[in-house]
Coordinates of N, CA and C in Angstrom, one line a residue:
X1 N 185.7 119.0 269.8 CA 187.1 119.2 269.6 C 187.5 118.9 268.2
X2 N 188.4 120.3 267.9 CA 188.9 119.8 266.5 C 189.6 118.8 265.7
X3 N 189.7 118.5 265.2 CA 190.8 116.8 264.8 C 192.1 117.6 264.7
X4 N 192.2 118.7 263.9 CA 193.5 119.5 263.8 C 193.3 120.9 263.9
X5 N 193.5 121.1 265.5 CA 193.6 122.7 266.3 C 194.5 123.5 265.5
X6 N 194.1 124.6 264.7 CA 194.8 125.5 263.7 C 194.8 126.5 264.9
X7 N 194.8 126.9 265.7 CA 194.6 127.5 266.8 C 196.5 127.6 267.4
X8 N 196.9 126.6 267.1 CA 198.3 125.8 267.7 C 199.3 126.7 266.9
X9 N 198.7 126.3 265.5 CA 199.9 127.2 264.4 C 200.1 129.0 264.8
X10 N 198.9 129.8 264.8 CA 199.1 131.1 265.3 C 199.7 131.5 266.1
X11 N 200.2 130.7 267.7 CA 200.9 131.0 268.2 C 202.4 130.2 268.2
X12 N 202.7 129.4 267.3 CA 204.2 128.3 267.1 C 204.7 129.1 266.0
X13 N 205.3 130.1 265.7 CA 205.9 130.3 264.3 C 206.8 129.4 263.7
X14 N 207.9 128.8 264.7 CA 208.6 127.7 264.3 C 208.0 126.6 263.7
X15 N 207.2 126.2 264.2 CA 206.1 124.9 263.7 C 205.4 125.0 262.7
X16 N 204.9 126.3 262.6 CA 204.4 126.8 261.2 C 205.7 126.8 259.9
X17 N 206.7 127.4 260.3 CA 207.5 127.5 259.2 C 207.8 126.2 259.1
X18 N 207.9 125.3 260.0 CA 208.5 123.3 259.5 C 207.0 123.2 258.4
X19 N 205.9 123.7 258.6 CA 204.4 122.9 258.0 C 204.5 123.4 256.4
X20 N 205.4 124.8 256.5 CA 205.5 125.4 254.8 C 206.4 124.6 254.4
X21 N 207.5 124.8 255.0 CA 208.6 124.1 254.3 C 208.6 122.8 253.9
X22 N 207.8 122.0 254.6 CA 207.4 120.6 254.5 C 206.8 120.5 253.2
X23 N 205.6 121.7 252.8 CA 204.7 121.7 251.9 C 205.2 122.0 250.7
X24 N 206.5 123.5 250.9 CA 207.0 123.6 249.2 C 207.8 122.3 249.0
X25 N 208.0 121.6 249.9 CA 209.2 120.3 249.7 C 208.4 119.5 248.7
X26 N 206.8 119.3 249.2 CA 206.4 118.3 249.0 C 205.9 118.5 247.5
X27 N 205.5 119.9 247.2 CA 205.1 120.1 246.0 C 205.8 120.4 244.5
X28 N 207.2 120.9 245.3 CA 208.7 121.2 243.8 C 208.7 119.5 243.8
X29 N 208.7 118.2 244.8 CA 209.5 117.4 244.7 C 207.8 116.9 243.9
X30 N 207.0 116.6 243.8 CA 205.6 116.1 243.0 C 206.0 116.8 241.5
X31 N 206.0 118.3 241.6 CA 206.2 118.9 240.1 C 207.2 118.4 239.8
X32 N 208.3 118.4 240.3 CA 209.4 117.5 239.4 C 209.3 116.6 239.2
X33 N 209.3 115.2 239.8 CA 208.8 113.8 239.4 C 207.9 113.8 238.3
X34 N 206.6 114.5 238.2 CA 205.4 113.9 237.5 C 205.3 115.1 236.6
X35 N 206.2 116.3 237.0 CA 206.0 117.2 235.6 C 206.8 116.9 234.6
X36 N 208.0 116.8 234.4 CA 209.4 116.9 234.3 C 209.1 115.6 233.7
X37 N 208.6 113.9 234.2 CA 208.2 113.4 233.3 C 207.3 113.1 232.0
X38 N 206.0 113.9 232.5 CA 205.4 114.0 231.8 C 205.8 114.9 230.6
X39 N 206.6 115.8 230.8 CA 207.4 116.4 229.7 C 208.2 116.1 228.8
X40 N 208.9 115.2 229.5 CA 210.3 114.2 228.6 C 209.2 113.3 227.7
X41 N 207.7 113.0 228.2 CA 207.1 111.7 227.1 C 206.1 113.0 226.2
X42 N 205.5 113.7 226.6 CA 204.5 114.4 225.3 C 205.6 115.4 224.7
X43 N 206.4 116.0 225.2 CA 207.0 117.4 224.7 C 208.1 116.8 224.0
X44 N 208.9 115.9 224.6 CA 210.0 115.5 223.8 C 210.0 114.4 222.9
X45 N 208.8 113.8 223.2 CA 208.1 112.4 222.6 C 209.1 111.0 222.6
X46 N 209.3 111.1 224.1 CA 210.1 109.7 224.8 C 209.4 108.8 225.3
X47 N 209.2 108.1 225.1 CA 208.3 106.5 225.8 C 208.7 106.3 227.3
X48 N 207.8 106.2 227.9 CA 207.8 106.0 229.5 C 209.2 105.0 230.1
X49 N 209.5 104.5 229.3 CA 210.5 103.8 229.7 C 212.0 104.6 229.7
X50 N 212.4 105.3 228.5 CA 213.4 106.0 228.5 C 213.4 107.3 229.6
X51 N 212.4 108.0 229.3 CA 212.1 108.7 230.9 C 212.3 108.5 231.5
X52 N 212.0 107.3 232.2 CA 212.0 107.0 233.2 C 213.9 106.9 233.8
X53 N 214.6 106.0 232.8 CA 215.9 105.9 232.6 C 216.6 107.5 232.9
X54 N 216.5 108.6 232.1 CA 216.5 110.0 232.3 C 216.6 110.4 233.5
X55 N 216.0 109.7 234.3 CA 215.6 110.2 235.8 C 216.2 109.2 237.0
X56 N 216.7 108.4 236.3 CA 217.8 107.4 237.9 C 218.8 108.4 238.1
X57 N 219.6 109.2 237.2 CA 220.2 110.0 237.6 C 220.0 110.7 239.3
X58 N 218.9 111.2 239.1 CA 218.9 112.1 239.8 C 218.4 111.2 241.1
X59 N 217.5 110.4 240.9 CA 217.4 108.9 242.5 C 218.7 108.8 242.9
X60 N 219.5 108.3 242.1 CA 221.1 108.5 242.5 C 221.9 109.2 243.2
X61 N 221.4 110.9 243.0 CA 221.9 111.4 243.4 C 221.4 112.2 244.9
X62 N 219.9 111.5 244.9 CA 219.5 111.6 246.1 C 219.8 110.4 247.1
X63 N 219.9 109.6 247.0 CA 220.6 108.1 247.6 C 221.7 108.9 248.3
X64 N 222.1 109.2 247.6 CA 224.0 109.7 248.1 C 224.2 111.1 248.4
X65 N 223.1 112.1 248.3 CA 222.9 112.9 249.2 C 222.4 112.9 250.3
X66 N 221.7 111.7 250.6 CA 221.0 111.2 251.7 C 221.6 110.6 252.5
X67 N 222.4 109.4 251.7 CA 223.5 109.0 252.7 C 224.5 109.4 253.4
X68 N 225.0 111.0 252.4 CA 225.7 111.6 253.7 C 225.5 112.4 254.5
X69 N 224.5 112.8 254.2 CA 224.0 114.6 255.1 C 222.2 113.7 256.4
X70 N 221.8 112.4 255.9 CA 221.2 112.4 257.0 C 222.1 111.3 258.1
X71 N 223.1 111.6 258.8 CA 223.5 110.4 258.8 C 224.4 111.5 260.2
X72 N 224.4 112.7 260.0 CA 224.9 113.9 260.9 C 223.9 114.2 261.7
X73 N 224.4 114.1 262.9 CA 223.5 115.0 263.9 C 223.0 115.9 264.0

């Protein structure tokens, strides 16, 4: 028995589309975090710390997009 039946996906299209969308989520939200930083410190020549500051912004603005839209049924 397989540990993970791909056999399942072929016939779930719904389930399959939650497994992509899960996946581009997981990969724009990795590129942004660790690209986007890594950019602001070689490309722009910012020190990890300012970067880092650069980017509460947007934590911020996921806190508070989270707090209201997961919070709905």
């Amino acid at each position: 028995r397989p540990f993970i039946d791909l056999r399942v996906l072929s016939g779930n299209a719904p389930l399959l589309a939650t497994y992509v969308r899960q996946l581009l989520t997981a990969v724009t939200s990795y590129a942004f975090l660790y690209g986007f930083t890594q950019w602001l410190e070689d490309g722009r020549a910012l020190n990890a710390s300012t970067a880092g500051l650069l980017l509460l912004p947007m934590s911020v603005a996921a806190i508070t997009v989270t707090a209201f839209t997961g919070r709905r049924a």
